[in-house]
Every structure is written in C-alpha cells, then in structure tokens.
Amino acid sequence: NLALLQTLLHLMAWNDDTNLVSRGGLAGLNFVQQEAQRLLWQGGVLADGGLEALRQFDDELIARHLSPGGSADLLAVTWFLSAFPAGALFP
C-alpha cells in the first residue's frame, strides 16, 4: 500500500529511532533520516521512480545492517489505530 510506504518514509525521516542508534550509532540514524527526507523531497513513493528509489534505499539499509524497527513499530500502531471508528476510545 503506497500510503503505508509513504507514512513509513515520514516516520523514518523524523523519528529518533533507537533501534537505528543501537545498530548504527548516531551516524546510522542521521544517514537514514537524511536519506528518507531526500526521498520525501522528491515525492517519496508517489513520485515517478519512487518505488525503485525506495527499493534502493532498502538495499542500502540491508548492506549497512540498519533496521528502522522503531519506525516500523510506529507504522504498525498507526495502521492498527486507523481501524478504530471515529470517536473517543475512552468516553
């Protein structure tokens, strides 16, 4: 789903993901944030060639042993909460 991929890019661009810090230090976190921001400035997955750019980014993350697990967890919670009907959860 393109919306979820685009949302994940936003989370990766701005979330101080402690899993990335654990695996790659602050340099790893900065690399991921800067690259995700660069992809978003180009339109992200919605741009022409955006999915291929995301695949290349994924390949680079794998090569560097970086995993944005914190951002992925936030995406999962976002998707889960989107299934709730509108309104207060705890009236």
mmCIF file of C-alpha atoms in Angstrom, residues 58-89:
data_model
loop_
_atom_site.group_PDB
_atom_site.id
_atom_site.type_symbol
_atom_site.label_atom_id
_atom_site.label_comp_id
_atom_site.label_asym_id
_atom_site.label_seq_id
_atom_site.Cartn_x
_atom_site.Cartn_y
_atom_site.Cartn_z
ATOM 1 C CA ASP A 58 16.171 -0.677 1.402
ATOM 2 C CA ASP A 59 19.146 -2.400 -0.241
ATOM 3 C CA GLU A 60 21.467 0.223 1.270
ATOM 4 C CA LEU A 61 19.943 -0.266 4.724
ATOM 5 C CA ILE A 62 20.459 -4.025 4.447
ATOM 6 C CA ALA A 63 24.072 -3.543 3.338
ATOM 7 C CA ARG A 64 24.702 -1.271 6.345
ATOM 8 C CA HIS A 65 22.859 -3.613 8.742
ATOM 9 C CA LEU A 66 20.441 -0.827 9.652
ATOM 10 C CA SER A 67 16.872 -1.611 10.637
ATOM 11 C CA PRO A 68 14.379 1.183 11.349
ATOM 12 C CA GLY A 69 12.442 -1.079 13.719
ATOM 13 C CA GLY A 70 11.137 1.766 15.872
ATOM 14 C CA SER A 71 9.635 3.466 12.824
ATOM 15 C CA ALA A 72 8.149 0.153 11.704
ATOM 16 C CA ASP A 73 6.568 -0.302 15.143
ATOM 17 C CA LEU A 74 5.057 3.188 14.957
ATOM 18 C CA LEU A 75 3.693 2.376 11.498
ATOM 19 C CA ALA A 76 2.081 -0.807 12.842
ATOM 20 C CA VAL A 77 0.403 1.127 15.670
ATOM 21 C CA THR A 78 -0.754 3.800 13.216
ATOM 22 C CA TRP A 79 -2.277 1.173 10.932
ATOM 23 C CA PHE A 80 -3.921 -0.603 13.895
ATOM 24 C CA LEU A 81 -5.454 2.607 15.250
ATOM 25 C CA SER A 82 -6.723 3.568 11.796
ATOM 26 C CA ALA A 83 -9.095 0.588 12.027
ATOM 27 C CA PHE A 84 -10.926 2.111 15.003
ATOM 28 C CA PRO A 85 -14.129 4.021 14.260
ATOM 29 C CA ALA A 86 -14.027 7.771 14.753
ATOM 30 C CA GLY A 87 -14.678 8.984 18.250
ATOM 31 C CA ALA A 88 -13.241 8.729 21.712
ATOM 32 C CA LEU A 89 -11.772 5.384 22.709
#
